[in-house]
Coordinates of C-alpha atoms and ligand atoms in Angstrom, one line a residue:
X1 CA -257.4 -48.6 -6.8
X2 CA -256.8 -51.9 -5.0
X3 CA -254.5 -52.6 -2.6
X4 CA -252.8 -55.2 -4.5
X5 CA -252.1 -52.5 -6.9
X6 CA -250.6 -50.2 -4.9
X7 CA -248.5 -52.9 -2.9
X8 CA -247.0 -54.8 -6.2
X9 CA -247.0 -51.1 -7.5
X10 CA -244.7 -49.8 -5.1
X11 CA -242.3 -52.6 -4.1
X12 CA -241.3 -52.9 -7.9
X13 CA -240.9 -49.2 -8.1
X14 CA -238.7 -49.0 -5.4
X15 CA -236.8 -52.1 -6.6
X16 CA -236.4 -50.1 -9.8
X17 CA -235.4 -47.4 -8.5
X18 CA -232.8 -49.0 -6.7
X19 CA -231.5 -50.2 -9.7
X20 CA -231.7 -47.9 -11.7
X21 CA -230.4 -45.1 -9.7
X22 CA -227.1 -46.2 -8.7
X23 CA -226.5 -47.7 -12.3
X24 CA -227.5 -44.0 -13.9
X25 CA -224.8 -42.9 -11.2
X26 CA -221.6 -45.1 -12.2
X27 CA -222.5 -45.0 -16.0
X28 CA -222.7 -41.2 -15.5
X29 CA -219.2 -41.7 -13.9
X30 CA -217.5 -43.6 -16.3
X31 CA -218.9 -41.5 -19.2
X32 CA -217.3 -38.4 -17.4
X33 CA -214.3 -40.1 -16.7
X34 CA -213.6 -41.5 -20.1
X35 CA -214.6 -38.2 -21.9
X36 CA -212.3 -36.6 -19.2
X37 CA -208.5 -38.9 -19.9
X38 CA -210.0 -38.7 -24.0
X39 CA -209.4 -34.7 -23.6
X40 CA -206.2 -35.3 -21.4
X41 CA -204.8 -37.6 -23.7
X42 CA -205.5 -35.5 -26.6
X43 CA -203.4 -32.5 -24.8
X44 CA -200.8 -34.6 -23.6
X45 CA -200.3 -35.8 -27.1
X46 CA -200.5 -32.5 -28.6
X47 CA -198.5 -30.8 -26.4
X48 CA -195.5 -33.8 -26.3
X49 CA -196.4 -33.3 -30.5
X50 CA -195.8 -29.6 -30.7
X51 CA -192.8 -29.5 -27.8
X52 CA -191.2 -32.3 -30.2
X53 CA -191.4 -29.8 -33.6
X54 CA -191.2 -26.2 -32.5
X55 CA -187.3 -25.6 -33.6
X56 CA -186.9 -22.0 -32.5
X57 CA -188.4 -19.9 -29.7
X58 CA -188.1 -16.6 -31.6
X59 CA -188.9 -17.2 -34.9
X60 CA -192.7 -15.0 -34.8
X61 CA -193.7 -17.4 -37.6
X62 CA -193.4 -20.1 -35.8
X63 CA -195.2 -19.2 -32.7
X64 CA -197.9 -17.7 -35.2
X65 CA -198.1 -21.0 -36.8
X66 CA -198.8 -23.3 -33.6
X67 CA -201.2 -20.5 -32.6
X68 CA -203.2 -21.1 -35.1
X69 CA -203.1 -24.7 -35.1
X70 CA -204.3 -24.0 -31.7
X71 CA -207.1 -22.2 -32.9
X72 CA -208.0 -24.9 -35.3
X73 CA -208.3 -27.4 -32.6
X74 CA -210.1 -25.4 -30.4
X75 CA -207.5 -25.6 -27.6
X76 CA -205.1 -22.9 -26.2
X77 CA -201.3 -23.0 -26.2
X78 CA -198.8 -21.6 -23.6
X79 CA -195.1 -21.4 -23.9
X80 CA -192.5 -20.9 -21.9
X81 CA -188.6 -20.3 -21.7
X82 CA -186.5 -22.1 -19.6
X83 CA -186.8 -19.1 -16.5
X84 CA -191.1 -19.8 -16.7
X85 CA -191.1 -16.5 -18.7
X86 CA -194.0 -16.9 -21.2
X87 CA -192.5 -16.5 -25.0
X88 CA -196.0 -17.0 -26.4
X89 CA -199.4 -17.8 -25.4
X90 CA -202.9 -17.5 -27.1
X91 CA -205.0 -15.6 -25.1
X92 CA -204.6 -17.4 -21.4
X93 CA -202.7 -16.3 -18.7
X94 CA -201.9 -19.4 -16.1
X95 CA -201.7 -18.6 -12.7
X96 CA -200.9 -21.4 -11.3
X97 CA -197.5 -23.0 -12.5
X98 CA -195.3 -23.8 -9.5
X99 CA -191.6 -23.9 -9.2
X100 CA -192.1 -27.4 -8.6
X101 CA -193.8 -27.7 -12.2
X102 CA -190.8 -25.9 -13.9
X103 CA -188.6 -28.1 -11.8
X104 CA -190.1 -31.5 -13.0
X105 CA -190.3 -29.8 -16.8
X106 CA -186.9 -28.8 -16.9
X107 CA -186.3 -32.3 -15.4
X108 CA -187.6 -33.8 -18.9
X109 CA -191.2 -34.8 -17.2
X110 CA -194.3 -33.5 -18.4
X111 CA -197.0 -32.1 -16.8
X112 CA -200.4 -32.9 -16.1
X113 CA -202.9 -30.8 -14.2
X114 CA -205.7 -28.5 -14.2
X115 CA -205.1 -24.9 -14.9
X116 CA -206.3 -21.7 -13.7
X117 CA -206.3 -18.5 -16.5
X118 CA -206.3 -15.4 -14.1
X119 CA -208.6 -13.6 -16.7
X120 CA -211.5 -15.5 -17.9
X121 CA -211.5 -17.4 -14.5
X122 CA -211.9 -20.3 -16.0
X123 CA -210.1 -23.9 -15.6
X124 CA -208.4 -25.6 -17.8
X125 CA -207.5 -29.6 -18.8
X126 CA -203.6 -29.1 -19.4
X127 CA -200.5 -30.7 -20.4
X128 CA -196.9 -29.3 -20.5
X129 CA -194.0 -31.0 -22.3
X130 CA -190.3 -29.4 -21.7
X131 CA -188.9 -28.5 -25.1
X132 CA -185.2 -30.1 -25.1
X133 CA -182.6 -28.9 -27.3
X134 CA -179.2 -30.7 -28.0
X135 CA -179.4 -31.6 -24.5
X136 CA -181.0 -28.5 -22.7
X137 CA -183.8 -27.7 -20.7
X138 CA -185.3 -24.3 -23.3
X139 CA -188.3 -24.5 -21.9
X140 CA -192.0 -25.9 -22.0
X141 CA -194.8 -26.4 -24.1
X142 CA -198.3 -26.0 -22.9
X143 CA -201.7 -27.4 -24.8
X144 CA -205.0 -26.5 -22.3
X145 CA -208.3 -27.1 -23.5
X146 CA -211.2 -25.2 -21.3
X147 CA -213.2 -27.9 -19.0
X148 CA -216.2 -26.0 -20.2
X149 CA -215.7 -27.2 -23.8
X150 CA -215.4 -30.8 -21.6
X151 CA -218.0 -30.4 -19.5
X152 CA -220.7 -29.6 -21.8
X153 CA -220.8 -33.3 -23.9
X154 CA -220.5 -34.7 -20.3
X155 CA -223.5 -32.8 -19.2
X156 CA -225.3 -33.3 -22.5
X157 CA -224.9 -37.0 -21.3
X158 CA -225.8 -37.0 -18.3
X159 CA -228.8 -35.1 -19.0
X160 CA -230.1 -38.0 -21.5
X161 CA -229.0 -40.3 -19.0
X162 CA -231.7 -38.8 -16.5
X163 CA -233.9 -38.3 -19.5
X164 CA -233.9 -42.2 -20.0
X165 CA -234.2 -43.1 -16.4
X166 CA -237.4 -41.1 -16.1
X167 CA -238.7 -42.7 -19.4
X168 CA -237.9 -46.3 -18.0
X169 CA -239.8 -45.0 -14.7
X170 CA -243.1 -44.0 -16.7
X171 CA -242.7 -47.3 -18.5
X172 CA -242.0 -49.5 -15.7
X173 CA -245.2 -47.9 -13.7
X174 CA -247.4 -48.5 -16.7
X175 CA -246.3 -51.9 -17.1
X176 CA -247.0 -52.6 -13.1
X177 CA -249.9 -51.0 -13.3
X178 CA -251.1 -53.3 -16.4
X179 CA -248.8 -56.7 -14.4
X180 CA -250.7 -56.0 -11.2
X181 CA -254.2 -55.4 -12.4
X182 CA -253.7 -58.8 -14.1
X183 CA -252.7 -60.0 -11.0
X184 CA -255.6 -58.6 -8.9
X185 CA -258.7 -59.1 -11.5
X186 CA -259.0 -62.6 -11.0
X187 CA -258.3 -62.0 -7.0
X188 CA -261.3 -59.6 -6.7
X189 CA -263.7 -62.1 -9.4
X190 CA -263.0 -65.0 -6.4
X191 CA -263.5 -62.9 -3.7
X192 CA -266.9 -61.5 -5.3
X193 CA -267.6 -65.4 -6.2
X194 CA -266.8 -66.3 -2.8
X195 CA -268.9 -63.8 -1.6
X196 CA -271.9 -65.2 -3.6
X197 CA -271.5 -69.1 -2.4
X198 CA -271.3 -67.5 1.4
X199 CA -275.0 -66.0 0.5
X200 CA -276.1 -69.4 -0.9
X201 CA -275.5 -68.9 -4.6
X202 CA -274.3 -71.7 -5.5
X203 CA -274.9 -71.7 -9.1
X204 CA -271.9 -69.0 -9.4
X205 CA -268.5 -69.8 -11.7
X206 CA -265.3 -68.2 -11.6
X207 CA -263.7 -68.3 -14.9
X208 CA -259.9 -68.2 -14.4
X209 CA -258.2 -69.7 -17.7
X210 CA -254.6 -69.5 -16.1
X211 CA -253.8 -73.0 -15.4
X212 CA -250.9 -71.3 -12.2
X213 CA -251.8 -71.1 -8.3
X214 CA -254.3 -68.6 -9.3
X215 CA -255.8 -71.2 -12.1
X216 CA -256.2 -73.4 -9.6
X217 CA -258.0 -71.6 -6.7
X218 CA -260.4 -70.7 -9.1
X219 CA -261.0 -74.3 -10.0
X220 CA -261.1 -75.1 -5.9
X221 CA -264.0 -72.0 -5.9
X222 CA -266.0 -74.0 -8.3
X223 CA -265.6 -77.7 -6.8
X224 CA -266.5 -76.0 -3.7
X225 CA -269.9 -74.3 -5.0
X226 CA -270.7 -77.7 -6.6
X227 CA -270.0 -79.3 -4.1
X228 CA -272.0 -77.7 -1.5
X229 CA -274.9 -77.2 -4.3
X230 CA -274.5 -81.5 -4.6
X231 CA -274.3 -81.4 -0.7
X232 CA -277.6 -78.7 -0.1
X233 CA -279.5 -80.9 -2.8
X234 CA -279.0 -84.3 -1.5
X235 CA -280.2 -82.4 1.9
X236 CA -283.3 -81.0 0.5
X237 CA -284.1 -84.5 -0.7
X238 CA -283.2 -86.8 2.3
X239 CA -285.5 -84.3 4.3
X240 CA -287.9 -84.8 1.9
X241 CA -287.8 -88.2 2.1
X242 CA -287.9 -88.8 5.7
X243 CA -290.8 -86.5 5.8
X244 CA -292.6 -88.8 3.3
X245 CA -291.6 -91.7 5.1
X246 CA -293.0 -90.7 8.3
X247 CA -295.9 -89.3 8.0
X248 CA -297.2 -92.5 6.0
X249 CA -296.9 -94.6 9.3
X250 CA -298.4 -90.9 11.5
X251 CA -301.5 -91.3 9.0
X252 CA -301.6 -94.6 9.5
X253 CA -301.4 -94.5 13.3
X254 CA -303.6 -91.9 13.2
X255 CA -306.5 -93.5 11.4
X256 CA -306.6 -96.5 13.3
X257 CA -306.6 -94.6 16.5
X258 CA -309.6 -92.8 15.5
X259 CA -311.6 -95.5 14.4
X260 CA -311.1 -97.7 17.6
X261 CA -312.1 -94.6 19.4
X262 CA -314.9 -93.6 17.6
X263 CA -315.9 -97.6 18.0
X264 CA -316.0 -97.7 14.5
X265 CA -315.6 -101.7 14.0
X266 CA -318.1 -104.2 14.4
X267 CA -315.9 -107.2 15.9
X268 CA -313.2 -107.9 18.3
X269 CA -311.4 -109.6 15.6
X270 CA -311.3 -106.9 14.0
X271 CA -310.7 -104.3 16.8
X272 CA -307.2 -106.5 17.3
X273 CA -306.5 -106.2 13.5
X274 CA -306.7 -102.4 14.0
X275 CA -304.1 -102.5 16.7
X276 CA -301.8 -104.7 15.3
X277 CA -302.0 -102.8 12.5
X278 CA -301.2 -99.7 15.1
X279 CA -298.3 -101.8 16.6
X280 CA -296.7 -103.1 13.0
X281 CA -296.5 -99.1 11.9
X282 CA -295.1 -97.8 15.7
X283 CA -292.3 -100.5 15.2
X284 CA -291.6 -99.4 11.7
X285 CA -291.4 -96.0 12.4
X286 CA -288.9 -97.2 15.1
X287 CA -286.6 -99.3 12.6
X288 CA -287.2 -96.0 10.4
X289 CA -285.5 -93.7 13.5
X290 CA -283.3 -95.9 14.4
X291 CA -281.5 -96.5 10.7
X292 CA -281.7 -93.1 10.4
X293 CA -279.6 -92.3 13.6
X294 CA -277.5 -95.1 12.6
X295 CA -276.7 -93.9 9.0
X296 CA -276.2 -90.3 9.9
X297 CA -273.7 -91.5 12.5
X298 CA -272.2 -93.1 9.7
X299 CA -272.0 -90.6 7.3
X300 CA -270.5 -88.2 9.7
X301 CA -267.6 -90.4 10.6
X302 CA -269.1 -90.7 13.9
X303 CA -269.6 -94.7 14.6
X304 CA -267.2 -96.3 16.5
X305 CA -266.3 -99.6 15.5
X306 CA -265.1 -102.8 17.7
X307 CA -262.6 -104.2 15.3
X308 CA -261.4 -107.7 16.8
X309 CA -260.2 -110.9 14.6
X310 CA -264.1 -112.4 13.8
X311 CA -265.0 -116.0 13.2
X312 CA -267.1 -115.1 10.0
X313 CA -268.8 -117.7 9.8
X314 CA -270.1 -117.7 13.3
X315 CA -271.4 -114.3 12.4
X316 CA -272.8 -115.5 9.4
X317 CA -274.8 -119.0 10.9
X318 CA -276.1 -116.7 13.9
X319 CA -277.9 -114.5 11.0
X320 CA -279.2 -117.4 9.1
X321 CA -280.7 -118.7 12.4
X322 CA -282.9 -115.4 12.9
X323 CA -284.1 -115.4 9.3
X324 CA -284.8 -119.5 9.5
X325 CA -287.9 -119.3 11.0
X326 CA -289.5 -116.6 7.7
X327 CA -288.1 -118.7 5.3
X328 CA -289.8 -122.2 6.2
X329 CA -292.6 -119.9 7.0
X330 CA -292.5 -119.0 2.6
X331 CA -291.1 -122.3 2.1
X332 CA -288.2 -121.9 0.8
X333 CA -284.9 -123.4 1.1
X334 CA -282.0 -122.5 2.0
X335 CA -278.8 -123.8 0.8
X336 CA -275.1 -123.1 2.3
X337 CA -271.5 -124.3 0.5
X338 CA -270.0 -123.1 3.7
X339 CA -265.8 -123.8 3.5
X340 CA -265.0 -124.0 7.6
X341 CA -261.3 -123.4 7.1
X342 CA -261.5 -119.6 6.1
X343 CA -259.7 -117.3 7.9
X344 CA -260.2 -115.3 11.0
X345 CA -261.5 -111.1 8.9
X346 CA -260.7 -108.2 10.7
X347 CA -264.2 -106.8 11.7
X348 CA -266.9 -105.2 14.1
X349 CA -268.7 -108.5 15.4
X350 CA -272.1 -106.9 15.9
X351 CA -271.6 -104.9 13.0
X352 CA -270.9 -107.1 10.9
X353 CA -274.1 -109.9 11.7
X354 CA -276.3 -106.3 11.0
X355 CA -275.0 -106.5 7.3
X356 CA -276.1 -110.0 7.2
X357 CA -279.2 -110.1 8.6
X358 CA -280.0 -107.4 6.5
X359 CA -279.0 -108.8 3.1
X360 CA -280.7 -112.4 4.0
X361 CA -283.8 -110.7 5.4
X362 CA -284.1 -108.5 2.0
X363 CA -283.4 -112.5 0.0
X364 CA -286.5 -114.1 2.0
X365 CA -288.7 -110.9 1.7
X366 CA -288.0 -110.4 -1.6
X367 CA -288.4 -114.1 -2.6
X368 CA -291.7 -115.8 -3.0
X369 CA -290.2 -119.4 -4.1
X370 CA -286.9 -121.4 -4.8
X371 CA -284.5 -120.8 -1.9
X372 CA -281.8 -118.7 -0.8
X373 CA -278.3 -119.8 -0.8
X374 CA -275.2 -118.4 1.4
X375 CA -271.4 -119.1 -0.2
X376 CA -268.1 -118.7 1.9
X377 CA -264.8 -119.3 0.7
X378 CA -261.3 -117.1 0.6
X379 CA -258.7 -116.7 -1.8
X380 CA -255.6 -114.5 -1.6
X381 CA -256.0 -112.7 1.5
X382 CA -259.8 -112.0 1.2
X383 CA -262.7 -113.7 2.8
X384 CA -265.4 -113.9 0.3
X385 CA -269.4 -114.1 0.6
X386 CA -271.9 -114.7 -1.4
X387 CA -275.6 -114.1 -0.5
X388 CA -278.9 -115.3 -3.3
X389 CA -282.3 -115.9 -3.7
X390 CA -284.2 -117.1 -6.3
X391 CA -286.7 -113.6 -6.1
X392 CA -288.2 -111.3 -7.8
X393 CA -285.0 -109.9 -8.6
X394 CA -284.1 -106.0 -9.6
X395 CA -284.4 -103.6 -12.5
X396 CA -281.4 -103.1 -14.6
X397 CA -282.1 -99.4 -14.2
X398 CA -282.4 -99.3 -10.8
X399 CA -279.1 -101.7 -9.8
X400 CA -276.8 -98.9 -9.7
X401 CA -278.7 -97.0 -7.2
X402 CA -280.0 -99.7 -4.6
X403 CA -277.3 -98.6 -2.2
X404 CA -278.4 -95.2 -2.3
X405 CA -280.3 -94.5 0.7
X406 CA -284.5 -94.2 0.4
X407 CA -283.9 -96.2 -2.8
X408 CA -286.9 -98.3 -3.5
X409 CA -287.7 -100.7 -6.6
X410 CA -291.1 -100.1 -6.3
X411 CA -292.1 -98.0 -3.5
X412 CA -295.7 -100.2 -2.8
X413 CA -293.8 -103.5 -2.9
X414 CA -291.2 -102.4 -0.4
X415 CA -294.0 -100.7 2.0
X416 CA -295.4 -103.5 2.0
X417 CA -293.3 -105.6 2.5
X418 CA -291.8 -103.6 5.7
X419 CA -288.9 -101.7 4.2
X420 CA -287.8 -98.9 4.8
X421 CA -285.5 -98.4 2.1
X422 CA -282.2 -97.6 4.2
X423 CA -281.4 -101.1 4.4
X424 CA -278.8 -101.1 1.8
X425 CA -277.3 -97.8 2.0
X426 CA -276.7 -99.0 5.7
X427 CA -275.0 -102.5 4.8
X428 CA -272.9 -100.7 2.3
X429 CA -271.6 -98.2 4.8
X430 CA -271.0 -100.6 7.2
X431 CA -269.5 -103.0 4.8
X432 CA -267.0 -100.2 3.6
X433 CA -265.9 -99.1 7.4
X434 CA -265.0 -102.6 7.7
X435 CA -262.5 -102.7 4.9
X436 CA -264.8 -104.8 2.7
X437 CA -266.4 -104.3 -1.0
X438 CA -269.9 -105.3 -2.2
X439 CA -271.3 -105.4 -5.2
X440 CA -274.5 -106.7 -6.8
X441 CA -276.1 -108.7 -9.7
X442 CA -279.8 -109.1 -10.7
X443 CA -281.9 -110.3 -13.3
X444 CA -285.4 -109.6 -12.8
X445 CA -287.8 -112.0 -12.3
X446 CA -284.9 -114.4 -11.3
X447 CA -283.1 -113.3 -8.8
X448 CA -280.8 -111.4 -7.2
X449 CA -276.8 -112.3 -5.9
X450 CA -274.4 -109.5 -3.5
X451 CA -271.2 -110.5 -3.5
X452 CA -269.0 -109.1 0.0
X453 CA -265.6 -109.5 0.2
X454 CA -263.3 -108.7 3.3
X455 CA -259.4 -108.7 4.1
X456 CA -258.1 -111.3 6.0
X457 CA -257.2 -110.3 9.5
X458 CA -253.3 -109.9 10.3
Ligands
ADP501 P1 -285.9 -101.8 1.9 O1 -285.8 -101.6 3.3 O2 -286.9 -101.1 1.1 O3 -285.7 -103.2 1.5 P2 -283.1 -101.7 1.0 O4 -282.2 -100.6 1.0 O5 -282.8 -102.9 1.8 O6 -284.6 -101.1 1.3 O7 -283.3 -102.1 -0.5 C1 -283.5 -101.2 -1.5 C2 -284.3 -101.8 -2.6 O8 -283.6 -102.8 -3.3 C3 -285.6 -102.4 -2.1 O9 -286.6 -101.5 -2.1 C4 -285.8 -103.6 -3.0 O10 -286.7 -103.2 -4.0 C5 -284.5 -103.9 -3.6 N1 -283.9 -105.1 -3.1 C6 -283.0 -105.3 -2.1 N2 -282.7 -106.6 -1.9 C7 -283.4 -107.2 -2.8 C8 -283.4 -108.6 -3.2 N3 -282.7 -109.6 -2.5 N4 -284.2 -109.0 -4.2 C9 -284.9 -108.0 -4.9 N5 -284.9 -106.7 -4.6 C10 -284.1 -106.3 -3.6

C-alpha cells in the first residue's frame, strides 16, 4: 500500500475516532441517565400514589392488594409504621433506612435513594412517601424497583451504541481506503509519467479528467513533455541545419584548395578566381558563426543591450550609406519620404543600424530592378518604418515563416546570393528586445514591404 494511503488512512481514523468516541460516551450517558430519573419517577409516583390510597395498615386485604399490584408492575413494595417497623413488604428486606430517613418521612418529605435488600444483595431504585392520616405521621410507603431490571435496557443500549461505532469504523476505513486511493492513483500515474519524460519519453500523456489542483498538474505534466518534445525537435533540426550549412562552404574550401595545389588550372586568372572563390566562402562561413553566436545569445536572454534615446534616422541614413554603393552597382534607385521631426525611440544604437542594414541589404539583393524605398514617420507614440523594393518578392506560403531562423525561399537563390538564412530571424529578435513590432508583406514577383514600428522614448 502507498504511503498516501496509509497517511490519509490514519489521520481520518484518528479524527473519527476522536469523534466518535467521546460522542458514544455522553450519548451513552444521557441514555443511562434518562432511563435512570424515567424509573425514579415512575417509583416516586407510585409510591406518593399508593401512600395517598392505602386507608388502613391492618386490613390483610389491603396489603394483599398493593402486593400484587406490585407484582403486576414488576416492582417491590415496603411498608412501614410510624416506629420504622415493617407492616408489609413483598419479598425485600431494606437494610439501609436511617433514623434520618424516618425523621424526614414522618416530617411529610419523601424519600429518594438507592436501597440495599440484605437477602438477595441486590440494590434497589427507591422512593418512600409518609402515609398521613387526619394529621399524623402512620408511617411510610415504599416502591423499589431492582437496578438490575434498570440496568439491563441501559446495557442493551450501550451495547448497540458500541455495535454502531464499530460499524461506522469499518465504514469509515472502507470509504478512506476507496477516498485515498482516488487521491493517490493519479499521484503515482504523474510520478510514473514524470519518470518517463526524465528518460526522454516525451511522447507520454497523463490523463487526469479532474479539472482541481490535481487536474491541473497533470495538464502542467503534458505542456511540459510537449514542450520539451517542441524544444528537443527544434534542436535536432537547428543542428541539422548548421551542419548543412557548413559543410557546403568546408566542401567548397576544400575543393578549391586541392585544385590550386594539385596545379590543376591553366591561368593566373583563373588561379585568383579559385581563391577568391576560397576567400568569399571563409567570410561566409564567418557571417554564418558569427549570427549564430549572436542569435543564440539572443535566444538565451543573454545579449546585453545599450538602451539610450536614438536619433532614428541617423541610424537609418548611416545604413542606407553602406548599402548605396550595391545598389547603383544594380542600378536601382532608391527613394526616401523621410519626416525629420520624429521623435527621439528608445533603442540599442548599434543594434538597431544591424536590423537595418540587414533588411535593406536583403531589398537590394533580392531586387534585380525598380528601386528600394525607406518611409519614416510617427503617429501616437510610435516611430514607424517602412522598408521596400521592387524584387522578386516572396511566396505566400513561405511569408509566415521568413523569420524563422534557416528559412530560405529557395535555398539556391539565397546561396547564391550570400545568405545565410539567419538574417531575419536575427532582425526579428533584435527588433522585439528593443520594444518594437515587424511585420511583412509580399507579392511575388513584385515586391516585398516590412513594416517596424518602435515606442517613442520617454
Ligand atoms: P538570407 O540570409 O538567406 O537572406 P534571411 O533570413 O535574411 O536569410 O531571409 C530569409 C529568406 O527570406 C531569404 O532566403 C529570402 O528568400 C527571403 N527574403 C528576405 N528578404 C527578402 C526580400 N526583400 N525580397 C525577397 N525575398 C526576401
Amino acid at each position: 500500500m502507498n504511503k498516501i494511503v496509509l497517511k490519509l488512512g490514519g489521520t481520518i481514523m484518528v479524527l473519527f475516532l476522536v469523534v466518535l468516541l467521546p460522542l458514544g460516551y455522553v450519548a451513552n450517558q444521557i441514555f443511562t441517565n434518562f432511563y435512570y430519573s424515567q424509573v425514579q419517577e415512575e417509583v416516586e409516583e407510585l409510591s406518593q400514589k399508593y401512600a395517598l390510597t392505602i386507608t388502613s395498615m391492618e386490613n390483610e386485604k389491603f396489603l394483599t392488594m398493593f402486593k400484587t399490584l406490585a407484582e403486576l408492575t414488576n416492582k417491590e413494595i415496603y411498608i412501614i409504621d410510624a416506629d420504622g417497623k415493617v407492616v408489609a413488604e413483598s419479598g425485600v428486606q431494606i437494610t439501609n433506612l436511617s433514623n434520618k430517613d424516618i425523621g424526614l418521612l414522618s416530617k411529610g418529605q419523601p424519600v429518594q435513594k438507592k436501597f440495599r435488600d440484605a437477602k438477595a444483595e441486590v440494590s434497589y431504585l427507591g422512593s418512600g412517601y409518609p402515609i398521613i392520616q387526619s394529621d399524623t405521621f402512620k408511617g411510610a410507603f415504599f416502591v423499589l424497583a431492582t437496578i438490575n431490571d434498570v440496568q439491563e435496557p441501559v446495557d442493551k443500549i450501550r451495547d448497540l451504541l458500541i455495535l454502531s461505532v464499530v460499524g461506522a469504523l469499518f465504514l469509515a476505513l472502507g470509504f478512506t481506503f476507496l477516498l485515498s486511493k482516488k487521491m493517490s492513483d493519479p499521484l503515482i500515474e504523474m510520478e510514473k509519467a514524470t519518470r518517463q519524460i526524465a528518460k526522454g519519453n516525451l511522447d507520454i500523456r497523463v490523463d487526469i479528467p479532474s479539472d482541481d489542483e490535481v487536474g491541473s498538474l497533470g495538464k502542467a505534466i503534458n505542456d511540459l513533455a510537449l514542450e520539451t518534445n517542441r524544444y528537443r525537435s527544434n534542436r535536432r533540426e537547428f543542428f541539422a541545419n548548421i551542419s548543412h550549412e557548413l559543410r557546403t562552404p568546408i566542401s567548397y574550401l576544400q575543393g578549391y584548395a586541392q585544385v590550386l595545389k594539385q596545379g590543376l588550372y591553366q591561368t593566373e586568372e583563373e588561379r585568383l578566381q579559385y581563391l577568391s572563390i576560397i576567400e568569399d566562402e571563409t567570410e561566409r562561413m564567418v557571417r554564418l558563426i558569427n549570427d549564430l553566436f549572436d542569435l543564440s545569445k539572443m535566444e538565451e536572454g543573454k545579449i546585453d543591450l545599450q538602451m539610450s534615446s536614438i536619433d532614428l534616422i541617423e541610424v537609418l541614413e548611416s545604413a542606407l550609406f553602406k548599402v548605396k554603393i550595391e545598389l547603383e552597382k544594380k542600378g536601382l534607385t532608391l527613394r526616401s519620404q523621410i519626416d525629420e521631426r520624429v521623435p527621439y525611440i528608445e533603442a540599442d544604437g548599434i543594434r538597431l543600424g544591424q536590423i537595418f542594414t540587414n533588411l535593406l541589404g536583403n531589398a537590394v539583393r533580392y531586387t534585380e530592378k525598380g528601386f528600394v524605398s525607406v518611409k519614416v514617420w510617427n503617429v501616437d507614440n510610435k516611430v514607424h518604418v517602412i522598408i521596400e523594393d521592387t524584387g522578386i518578392g516572396i511566396p505566400e506560403n513561405d511569408l509566415p515563416l521568413v523569420f524563422e531562423r534557416f528559412h530560405r525561399v529557395e535555398k539556391s537563390r539565397s546561396r547564391e546570393l550570400g545568405g545565410t538564412g539567419l538574417g531575419l530571424a536575427i532582425v526579428k529578435n533584435l527588433v522585439e528586445l528593443q520594444n518594437g513590432t515587424i511585420s511583412v508583406n509580399s507579392q511575388e514577383g513584385k515586391g516585398t514591404r516590412f513594416l517596424l514600428s518602435f515606442p517613442v522614448a520617454q
